[in-house]
Amino acid sequence: MKKPNKIVIAIVAAILLIWWYEYAWKDALTNYRWNNELVLELKNFKMPTVQEFKSWYKRNNKALSIPYLNIRRLDLLTWIWIIWLVLFLIIRKLNT
């Protein structure tokens, strides 16, 4: 089976993006008003210090109730992300 030309793919993608903008997002984008509280919060954002981060980590990193394991919630998310990344790289390597 013949592969489609890259130019044809680009034209079809451009037509789909134009259609999506015209029919789905044009009114939403033109009638959108910024929420002033959100803008002010973003303007006044300051990077947290190391001490603030440590206190936030201690407050939000509660232990899960798994018997015989003392796994913390944020650590579990980190391990899941690392395992997912390693599996993705292995599968990608096997497919090439």
PDB file of N, CA and C in Angstrom:
ATOM      1  N   MET A   1       0.829  -1.178   0.000  1.00  0.00           N
ATOM      2  CA  MET A   1       0.000   0.000   0.000  1.00  0.00           C
ATOM      3  C   MET A   1       0.878   1.247   0.000  1.00  0.00           C
ATOM      4  N   LYS A   2       0.528   2.202  -0.806  1.00  0.00           N
ATOM      5  CA  LYS A   2       1.329   3.410  -0.963  1.00  0.00           C
ATOM      6  C   LYS A   2       1.123   4.349   0.228  1.00  0.00           C
ATOM      7  N   LYS A   3       2.240   4.876   0.758  1.00  0.00           N
ATOM      8  CA  LYS A   3       2.158   5.812   1.878  1.00  0.00           C
ATOM      9  C   LYS A   3       1.669   7.168   1.375  1.00  0.00           C
ATOM     10  N   PRO A   4       0.889   7.888   2.185  1.00  0.00           N
ATOM     11  CA  PRO A   4       0.435   9.210   1.753  1.00  0.00           C
ATOM     12  C   PRO A   4       1.593  10.207   1.727  1.00  0.00           C
ATOM     13  N   ASN A   5       1.480  11.147   0.839  1.00  0.00           N
ATOM     14  CA  ASN A   5       2.501  12.173   0.680  1.00  0.00           C
ATOM     15  C   ASN A   5       2.496  13.097   1.897  1.00  0.00           C
ATOM     16  N   LYS A   6       3.674  13.603   2.290  1.00  0.00           N
ATOM     17  CA  LYS A   6       3.770  14.490   3.449  1.00  0.00           C
ATOM     18  C   LYS A   6       3.018  15.793   3.219  1.00  0.00           C
ATOM     19  N   ILE A   7       2.995  16.273   2.005  1.00  0.00           N
ATOM     20  CA  ILE A   7       2.281  17.514   1.694  1.00  0.00           C
ATOM     21  C   ILE A   7       0.781  17.312   1.882  1.00  0.00           C
ATOM     22  N   VAL A   8       0.276  16.163   1.454  1.00  0.00           N
ATOM     23  CA  VAL A   8      -1.148  15.869   1.618  1.00  0.00           C
ATOM     24  C   VAL A   8      -1.499  15.792   3.104  1.00  0.00           C
ATOM     25  N   ILE A   9      -0.639  15.160   3.887  1.00  0.00           N
ATOM     26  CA  ILE A   9      -0.868  15.072   5.331  1.00  0.00           C
ATOM     27  C   ILE A   9      -0.882  16.465   5.949  1.00  0.00           C
ATOM     28  N   ALA A  10       0.047  17.333   5.538  1.00  0.00           N
ATOM     29  CA  ALA A  10       0.107  18.695   6.072  1.00  0.00           C
ATOM     30  C   ALA A  10      -1.138  19.491   5.699  1.00  0.00           C
ATOM     31  N   ILE A  11      -1.612  19.335   4.475  1.00  0.00           N
ATOM     32  CA  ILE A  11      -2.807  20.063   4.034  1.00  0.00           C
ATOM     33  C   ILE A  11      -4.035  19.587   4.812  1.00  0.00           C
ATOM     34  N   VAL A  12      -4.172  18.282   4.969  1.00  0.00           N
ATOM     35  CA  VAL A  12      -5.312  17.744   5.721  1.00  0.00           C
ATOM     36  C   VAL A  12      -5.254  18.205   7.179  1.00  0.00           C
ATOM     37  N   ALA A  13      -4.066  18.201   7.769  1.00  0.00           N
ATOM     38  CA  ALA A  13      -3.922  18.656   9.156  1.00  0.00           C
ATOM     39  C   ALA A  13      -4.271  20.133   9.284  1.00  0.00           C
ATOM     40  N   ALA A  14      -3.840  20.951   8.314  1.00  0.00           N
ATOM     41  CA  ALA A  14      -4.160  22.378   8.341  1.00  0.00           C
ATOM     42  C   ALA A  14      -5.663  22.602   8.214  1.00  0.00           C
ATOM     43  N   ILE A  15      -6.303  21.860   7.326  1.00  0.00           N
ATOM     44  CA  ILE A  15      -7.761  21.998   7.159  1.00  0.00           C
ATOM     45  C   ILE A  15      -8.486  21.600   8.445  1.00  0.00           C
ATOM     46  N   LEU A  16      -8.052  20.514   9.073  1.00  0.00           N
ATOM     47  CA  LEU A  16      -8.679  20.087  10.324  1.00  0.00           C
ATOM     48  C   LEU A  16      -8.484  21.110  11.439  1.00  0.00           C
ATOM     49  N   LEU A  17      -7.283  21.698  11.524  1.00  0.00           N
ATOM     50  CA  LEU A  17      -7.040  22.714  12.546  1.00  0.00           C
ATOM     51  C   LEU A  17      -7.872  23.961  12.306  1.00  0.00           C
ATOM     52  N   ILE A  18      -7.987  24.379  11.049  1.00  0.00           N
ATOM     53  CA  ILE A  18      -8.819  25.550  10.730  1.00  0.00           C
ATOM     54  C   ILE A  18     -10.275  25.257  11.056  1.00  0.00           C
ATOM     55  N   TRP A  19     -10.759  24.087  10.692  1.00  0.00           N
ATOM     56  CA  TRP A  19     -12.146  23.723  10.992  1.00  0.00           C
ATOM     57  C   TRP A  19     -12.379  23.687  12.496  1.00  0.00           C
ATOM     58  N   TRP A  20     -11.425  23.107  13.232  1.00  0.00           N
ATOM     59  CA  TRP A  20     -11.554  23.017  14.682  1.00  0.00           C
ATOM     60  C   TRP A  20     -11.593  24.405  15.307  1.00  0.00           C
ATOM     61  N   TYR A  21     -10.750  25.314  14.823  1.00  0.00           N
ATOM     62  CA  TYR A  21     -10.744  26.679  15.361  1.00  0.00           C
ATOM     63  C   TYR A  21     -12.051  27.390  15.027  1.00  0.00           C
ATOM     64  N   GLU A  22     -12.503  27.272  13.792  1.00  0.00           N
ATOM     65  CA  GLU A  22     -13.701  28.007  13.362  1.00  0.00           C
ATOM     66  C   GLU A  22     -14.951  27.538  14.091  1.00  0.00           C
ATOM     67  N   TYR A  23     -15.109  26.241  14.220  1.00  0.00           N
ATOM     68  CA  TYR A  23     -16.364  25.719  14.741  1.00  0.00           C
ATOM     69  C   TYR A  23     -16.345  25.416  16.239  1.00  0.00           C
ATOM     70  N   ALA A  24     -15.178  25.208  16.808  1.00  0.00           N
ATOM     71  CA  ALA A  24     -15.141  24.796  18.207  1.00  0.00           C
ATOM     72  C   ALA A  24     -14.658  25.898  19.148  1.00  0.00           C
ATOM     73  N   TRP A  25     -13.648  26.666  18.730  1.00  0.00           N
ATOM     74  CA  TRP A  25     -12.991  27.545  19.687  1.00  0.00           C
ATOM     75  C   TRP A  25     -13.080  29.026  19.378  1.00  0.00           C
ATOM     76  N   LYS A  26     -13.566  29.413  18.212  1.00  0.00           N
ATOM     77  CA  LYS A  26     -13.545  30.827  17.850  1.00  0.00           C
ATOM     78  C   LYS A  26     -14.361  31.670  18.825  1.00  0.00           C
ATOM     79  N   ASP A  27     -15.591  31.253  19.120  1.00  0.00           N
ATOM     80  CA  ASP A  27     -16.425  32.019  20.052  1.00  0.00           C
ATOM     81  C   ASP A  27     -15.847  31.995  21.457  1.00  0.00           C
ATOM     82  N   ALA A  28     -15.347  30.844  21.855  1.00  0.00           N
ATOM     83  CA  ALA A  28     -14.802  30.740  23.207  1.00  0.00           C
ATOM     84  C   ALA A  28     -13.576  31.630  23.378  1.00  0.00           C
ATOM     85  N   LEU A  29     -12.745  31.715  22.344  1.00  0.00           N
ATOM     86  CA  LEU A  29     -11.536  32.529  22.450  1.00  0.00           C
ATOM     87  C   LEU A  29     -11.842  34.020  22.358  1.00  0.00           C
ATOM     88  N   THR A  30     -12.806  34.410  21.519  1.00  0.00           N
ATOM     89  CA  THR A  30     -13.100  35.838  21.382  1.00  0.00           C
ATOM     90  C   THR A  30     -13.893  36.363  22.568  1.00  0.00           C
ATOM     91  N   ASN A  31     -14.714  35.531  23.198  1.00  0.00           N
ATOM     92  CA  ASN A  31     -15.531  35.991  24.320  1.00  0.00           C
ATOM     93  C   ASN A  31     -14.888  35.722  25.673  1.00  0.00           C
ATOM     94  N   TYR A  32     -13.656  35.247  25.673  1.00  0.00           N
ATOM     95  CA  TYR A  32     -13.009  34.879  26.929  1.00  0.00           C
ATOM     96  C   TYR A  32     -12.518  36.126  27.649  1.00  0.00           C
ATOM     97  N   ARG A  33     -12.780  36.207  28.942  1.00  0.00           N
ATOM     98  CA  ARG A  33     -12.263  37.301  29.762  1.00  0.00           C
ATOM     99  C   ARG A  33     -11.413  36.687  30.873  1.00  0.00           C
ATOM    100  N   TRP A  34     -10.294  37.354  31.137  1.00  0.00           N
ATOM    101  CA  TRP A  34      -9.404  36.853  32.172  1.00  0.00           C
ATOM    102  C   TRP A  34     -10.058  36.988  33.537  1.00  0.00           C
ATOM    103  N   ASN A  35      -9.869  35.995  34.357  1.00  0.00           N
ATOM    104  CA  ASN A  35     -10.283  36.069  35.746  1.00  0.00           C
ATOM    105  C   ASN A  35      -9.223  36.899  36.476  1.00  0.00           C
ATOM    106  N   ASN A  36      -9.610  38.056  36.990  1.00  0.00           N
ATOM    107  CA  ASN A  36      -8.636  38.975  37.582  1.00  0.00           C
ATOM    108  C   ASN A  36      -7.899  38.363  38.763  1.00  0.00           C
ATOM    109  N   GLU A  37      -8.570  37.567  39.568  1.00  0.00           N
ATOM    110  CA  GLU A  37      -7.912  36.947  40.716  1.00  0.00           C
ATOM    111  C   GLU A  37      -6.805  36.000  40.265  1.00  0.00           C
ATOM    112  N   LEU A  38      -7.075  35.259  39.220  1.00  0.00           N
ATOM    113  CA  LEU A  38      -6.070  34.335  38.705  1.00  0.00           C
ATOM    114  C   LEU A  38      -4.866  35.086  38.157  1.00  0.00           C
ATOM    115  N   VAL A  39      -5.112  36.162  37.396  1.00  0.00           N
ATOM    116  CA  VAL A  39      -4.011  36.941  36.824  1.00  0.00           C
ATOM    117  C   VAL A  39      -3.171  37.562  37.935  1.00  0.00           C
ATOM    118  N   LEU A  40      -3.820  38.124  38.943  1.00  0.00           N
ATOM    119  CA  LEU A  40      -3.074  38.718  40.056  1.00  0.00           C
ATOM    120  C   LEU A  40      -2.273  37.664  40.808  1.00  0.00           C
ATOM    121  N   GLU A  41      -2.855  36.489  40.970  1.00  0.00           N
ATOM    122  CA  GLU A  41      -2.130  35.423  41.656  1.00  0.00           C
ATOM    123  C   GLU A  41      -0.895  35.001  40.862  1.00  0.00           C
ATOM    124  N   LEU A  42      -1.025  34.933  39.541  1.00  0.00           N
ATOM    125  CA  LEU A  42       0.127  34.568  38.713  1.00  0.00           C
ATOM    126  C   LEU A  42       1.183  35.663  38.707  1.00  0.00           C
ATOM    127  N   LYS A  43       0.751  36.934  38.720  1.00  0.00           N
ATOM    128  CA  LYS A  43       1.717  38.038  38.739  1.00  0.00           C
ATOM    129  C   LYS A  43       2.479  38.085  40.056  1.00  0.00           C
ATOM    130  N   ASN A  44       1.811  37.760  41.150  1.00  0.00           N
ATOM    131  CA  ASN A  44       2.430  37.845  42.472  1.00  0.00           C
ATOM    132  C   ASN A  44       3.094  36.540  42.898  1.00  0.00           C
ATOM    133  N   PHE A  45       3.230  35.602  41.976  1.00  0.00           N
ATOM    134  CA  PHE A  45       3.807  34.300  42.324  1.00  0.00           C
ATOM    135  C   PHE A  45       5.290  34.440  42.639  1.00  0.00           C
ATOM    136  N   LYS A  46       5.700  33.833  43.732  1.00  0.00           N
ATOM    137  CA  LYS A  46       7.112  33.819  44.114  1.00  0.00           C
ATOM    138  C   LYS A  46       7.529  32.370  44.289  1.00  0.00           C
ATOM    139  N   MET A  47       8.729  32.075  43.855  1.00  0.00           N
ATOM    140  CA  MET A  47       9.230  30.711  44.018  1.00  0.00           C
ATOM    141  C   MET A  47       9.387  30.390  45.499  1.00  0.00           C
ATOM    142  N   PRO A  48       8.949  29.217  45.926  1.00  0.00           N
ATOM    143  CA  PRO A  48       9.089  28.871  47.343  1.00  0.00           C
ATOM    144  C   PRO A  48      10.545  28.611  47.704  1.00  0.00           C
ATOM    145  N   THR A  49      10.880  28.912  48.931  1.00  0.00           N
ATOM    146  CA  THR A  49      12.228  28.628  49.409  1.00  0.00           C
ATOM    147  C   THR A  49      12.331  27.137  49.731  1.00  0.00           C
ATOM    148  N   VAL A  50      13.538  26.705  49.999  1.00  0.00           N
ATOM    149  CA  VAL A  50      13.761  25.294  50.322  1.00  0.00           C
ATOM    150  C   VAL A  50      13.020  24.927  51.613  1.00  0.00           C
ATOM    151  N   GLN A  51      13.030  25.838  52.581  1.00  0.00           N
ATOM    152  CA  GLN A  51      12.343  25.567  53.848  1.00  0.00           C
ATOM    153  C   GLN A  51      10.834  25.439  53.640  1.00  0.00           C
ATOM    154  N   GLU A  52      10.258  26.305  52.813  1.00  0.00           N
ATOM    155  CA  GLU A  52       8.828  26.222  52.518  1.00  0.00           C
ATOM    156  C   GLU A  52       8.494  24.921  51.794  1.00  0.00           C
ATOM    157  N   PHE A  53       9.374  24.514  50.866  1.00  0.00           N
ATOM    158  CA  PHE A  53       9.135  23.260  50.154  1.00  0.00           C
ATOM    159  C   PHE A  53       9.197  22.065  51.107  1.00  0.00           C
ATOM    160  N   LYS A  54      10.160  22.082  52.021  1.00  0.00           N
ATOM    161  CA  LYS A  54      10.270  20.975  52.978  1.00  0.00           C
ATOM    162  C   LYS A  54       9.031  20.880  53.856  1.00  0.00           C
ATOM    163  N   SER A  55       8.526  22.029  54.297  1.00  0.00           N
ATOM    164  CA  SER A  55       7.326  21.988  55.136  1.00  0.00           C
ATOM    165  C   SER A  55       6.115  21.521  54.326  1.00  0.00           C
ATOM    166  N   TRP A  56       6.018  21.940  53.054  1.00  0.00           N
ATOM    167  CA  TRP A  56       4.921  21.480  52.197  1.00  0.00           C
ATOM    168  C   TRP A  56       5.016  19.973  51.971  1.00  0.00           C
ATOM    169  N   TYR A  57       6.249  19.477  51.751  1.00  0.00           N
ATOM    170  CA  TYR A  57       6.455  18.052  51.508  1.00  0.00           C
ATOM    171  C   TYR A  57       6.043  17.229  52.727  1.00  0.00           C
ATOM    172  N   LYS A  58       6.389  17.716  53.925  1.00  0.00           N
ATOM    173  CA  LYS A  58       6.019  16.993  55.142  1.00  0.00           C
ATOM    174  C   LYS A  58       4.511  17.005  55.355  1.00  0.00           C
ATOM    175  N   ARG A  59       3.854  18.117  55.019  1.00  0.00           N
ATOM    176  CA  ARG A  59       2.401  18.207  55.196  1.00  0.00           C
ATOM    177  C   ARG A  59       1.657  17.306  54.222  1.00  0.00           C
ATOM    178  N   ASN A  60       2.120  17.232  52.974  1.00  0.00           N
ATOM    179  CA  ASN A  60       1.368  16.550  51.921  1.00  0.00           C
ATOM    180  C   ASN A  60       1.819  15.125  51.641  1.00  0.00           C
ATOM    181  N   ASN A  61       2.883  14.699  52.244  1.00  0.00           N
ATOM    182  CA  ASN A  61       3.408  13.367  51.954  1.00  0.00           C
ATOM    183  C   ASN A  61       3.032  12.408  53.076  1.00  0.00           C
ATOM    184  N   LYS A  62       1.768  12.076  53.130  1.00  0.00           N
ATOM    185  CA  LYS A  62       1.257  11.183  54.171  1.00  0.00           C
ATOM    186  C   LYS A  62       1.527   9.729  53.797  1.00  0.00           C
ATOM    187  N   ALA A  63       1.681   8.906  54.808  1.00  0.00           N
ATOM    188  CA  ALA A  63       1.930   7.484  54.572  1.00  0.00           C
ATOM    189  C   ALA A  63       0.650   6.795  54.119  1.00  0.00           C
ATOM    190  N   LEU A  64       0.807   5.852  53.200  1.00  0.00           N
ATOM    191  CA  LEU A  64      -0.326   5.042  52.767  1.00  0.00           C
ATOM    192  C   LEU A  64      -0.514   3.882  53.738  1.00  0.00           C
ATOM    193  N   SER A  65      -1.724   3.404  53.837  1.00  0.00           N
ATOM    194  CA  SER A  65      -1.997   2.319  54.783  1.00  0.00           C
ATOM    195  C   SER A  65      -1.864   0.966  54.093  1.00  0.00           C
ATOM    196  N   ILE A  66      -0.648   0.626  53.716  1.00  0.00           N
ATOM    197  CA  ILE A  66      -0.356  -0.685  53.137  1.00  0.00           C
ATOM    198  C   ILE A  66       0.362  -1.491  54.226  1.00  0.00           C
ATOM    199  N   PRO A  67      -0.139  -2.664  54.567  1.00  0.00           N
ATOM    200  CA  PRO A  67       0.498  -3.441  55.643  1.00  0.00           C
ATOM    201  C   PRO A  67       1.959  -3.769  55.337  1.00  0.00           C
ATOM    202  N   TYR A  68       2.811  -3.625  56.334  1.00  0.00           N
ATOM    203  CA  TYR A  68       4.243  -3.934  56.281  1.00  0.00           C
ATOM    204  C   TYR A  68       5.035  -3.033  55.339  1.00  0.00           C
ATOM    205  N   LEU A  69       4.421  -2.018  54.782  1.00  0.00           N
ATOM    206  CA  LEU A  69       5.148  -1.095  53.910  1.00  0.00           C
ATOM    207  C   LEU A  69       4.892   0.328  54.381  1.00  0.00           C
ATOM    208  N   ASN A  70       5.941   1.089  54.450  1.00  0.00           N
ATOM    209  CA  ASN A  70       5.798   2.492  54.818  1.00  0.00           C
ATOM    210  C   ASN A  70       6.059   3.328  53.561  1.00  0.00           C
ATOM    211  N   ILE A  71       5.118   3.311  52.650  1.00  0.00           N
ATOM    212  CA  ILE A  71       5.265   4.019  51.378  1.00  0.00           C
ATOM    213  C   ILE A  71       4.550   5.355  51.486  1.00  0.00           C
ATOM    214  N   ARG A  72       5.215   6.382  51.076  1.00  0.00           N
ATOM    215  CA  ARG A  72       4.617   7.708  51.094  1.00  0.00           C
ATOM    216  C   ARG A  72       3.978   7.987  49.745  1.00  0.00           C
ATOM    217  N   ARG A  73       2.959   8.852  49.757  1.00  0.00           N
ATOM    218  CA  ARG A  73       2.156   9.102  48.563  1.00  0.00           C
ATOM    219  C   ARG A  73       2.985   9.696  47.419  1.00  0.00           C
ATOM    220  N   LEU A  74       3.767  10.736  47.691  1.00  0.00           N
ATOM    221  CA  LEU A  74       4.541  11.371  46.624  1.00  0.00           C
ATOM    222  C   LEU A  74       5.659  10.462  46.125  1.00  0.00           C
ATOM    223  N   ASP A  75       6.233   9.676  47.035  1.00  0.00           N
ATOM    224  CA  ASP A  75       7.262   8.729  46.609  1.00  0.00           C
ATOM    225  C   ASP A  75       6.673   7.664  45.693  1.00  0.00           C
ATOM    226  N   LEU A  76       5.459   7.220  46.003  1.00  0.00           N
ATOM    227  CA  LEU A  76       4.788   6.226  45.169  1.00  0.00           C
ATOM    228  C   LEU A  76       4.537   6.779  43.768  1.00  0.00           C
ATOM    229  N   LEU A  77       4.089   8.023  43.693  1.00  0.00           N
ATOM    230  CA  LEU A  77       3.885   8.641  42.378  1.00  0.00           C
ATOM    231  C   LEU A  77       5.195   8.745  41.608  1.00  0.00           C
ATOM    232  N   THR A  78       6.270   9.066  42.303  1.00  0.00           N
ATOM    233  CA  THR A  78       7.581   9.155  41.647  1.00  0.00           C
ATOM    234  C   THR A  78       8.008   7.801  41.109  1.00  0.00           C
ATOM    235  N   TRP A  79       7.840   6.745  41.897  1.00  0.00           N
ATOM    236  CA  TRP A  79       8.216   5.413  41.434  1.00  0.00           C
ATOM    237  C   TRP A  79       7.358   4.955  40.262  1.00  0.00           C
ATOM    238  N   ILE A  80       6.073   5.254  40.312  1.00  0.00           N
ATOM    239  CA  ILE A  80       5.203   4.899  39.184  1.00  0.00           C
ATOM    240  C   ILE A  80       5.669   5.607  37.925  1.00  0.00           C
ATOM    241  N   TRP A  81       6.026   6.878  38.046  1.00  0.00           N
ATOM    242  CA  TRP A  81       6.489   7.637  36.885  1.00  0.00           C
ATOM    243  C   TRP A  81       7.796   7.064  36.349  1.00  0.00           C
ATOM    244  N   ILE A  82       8.732   6.715  37.233  1.00  0.00           N
ATOM    245  CA  ILE A  82      10.022   6.159  36.796  1.00  0.00           C
ATOM    246  C   ILE A  82       9.814   4.812  36.109  1.00  0.00           C
ATOM    247  N   ILE A  83       8.982   3.950  36.685  1.00  0.00           N
ATOM    248  CA  ILE A  83       8.715   2.637  36.077  1.00  0.00           C
ATOM    249  C   ILE A  83       8.057   2.803  34.716  1.00  0.00           C
ATOM    250  N   TRP A  84       7.090   3.730  34.618  1.00  0.00           N
ATOM    251  CA  TRP A  84       6.436   3.988  33.334  1.00  0.00           C
ATOM    252  C   TRP A  84       7.447   4.452  32.295  1.00  0.00           C
ATOM    253  N   LEU A  85       8.361   5.342  32.688  1.00  0.00           N
ATOM    254  CA  LEU A  85       9.368   5.856  31.759  1.00  0.00           C
ATOM    255  C   LEU A  85      10.306   4.746  31.291  1.00  0.00           C
ATOM    256  N   VAL A  86      10.753   3.898  32.209  1.00  0.00           N
ATOM    257  CA  VAL A  86      11.651   2.798  31.844  1.00  0.00           C
ATOM    258  C   VAL A  86      10.939   1.816  30.914  1.00  0.00           C
ATOM    259  N   LEU A  87       9.697   1.471  31.224  1.00  0.00           N
ATOM    260  CA  LEU A  87       8.950   0.563  30.345  1.00  0.00           C
ATOM    261  C   LEU A  87       8.744   1.173  28.963  1.00  0.00           C
ATOM    262  N   PHE A  88       8.449   2.463  28.922  1.00  0.00           N
ATOM    263  CA  PHE A  88       8.285   3.139  27.633  1.00  0.00           C
ATOM    264  C   PHE A  88       9.569   3.068  26.817  1.00  0.00           C
ATOM    265  N   LEU A  89      10.718   3.320  27.459  1.00  0.00           N
ATOM    266  CA  LEU A  89      11.992   3.279  26.731  1.00  0.00           C
ATOM    267  C   LEU A  89      12.325   1.858  26.278  1.00  0.00           C
ATOM    268  N   ILE A  90      12.015   0.856  27.092  1.00  0.00           N
ATOM    269  CA  ILE A  90      12.274  -0.536  26.697  1.00  0.00           C
ATOM    270  C   ILE A  90      11.398  -0.918  25.510  1.00  0.00           C
ATOM    271  N   ILE A  91      10.114  -0.591  25.572  1.00  0.00           N
ATOM    272  CA  ILE A  91       9.212  -0.920  24.463  1.00  0.00           C
ATOM    273  C   ILE A  91       9.632  -0.186  23.201  1.00  0.00           C
ATOM    274  N   ARG A  92      10.037   1.063  23.350  1.00  0.00           N
ATOM    275  CA  ARG A  92      10.486   1.836  22.182  1.00  0.00           C
ATOM    276  C   ARG A  92      11.735   1.206  21.568  1.00  0.00           C
ATOM    277  N   LYS A  93      12.658   0.748  22.425  1.00  0.00           N
ATOM    278  CA  LYS A  93      13.884   0.116  21.940  1.00  0.00           C
ATOM    279  C   LYS A  93      13.568  -1.209  21.242  1.00  0.00           C
ATOM    280  N   LEU A  94      12.610  -1.962  21.762  1.00  0.00           N
ATOM    281  CA  LEU A  94      12.254  -3.240  21.145  1.00  0.00           C
ATOM    282  C   LEU A  94      11.559  -3.052  19.799  1.00  0.00           C
ATOM    283  N   ASN A  95      10.841  -1.956  19.642  1.00  0.00           N
ATOM    284  CA  ASN A  95      10.120  -1.720  18.391  1.00  0.00           C
ATOM    285  C   ASN A  95      11.017  -1.233  17.263  1.00  0.00           C
ATOM    286  N   THR A  96      12.229  -0.755  17.581  1.00  0.00           N
ATOM    287  CA  THR A  96      13.118  -0.269  16.512  1.00  0.00           C
ATOM    288  C   THR A  96      14.029  -1.339  16.013  1.00  0.00           C
TER     289      THR A  96
END
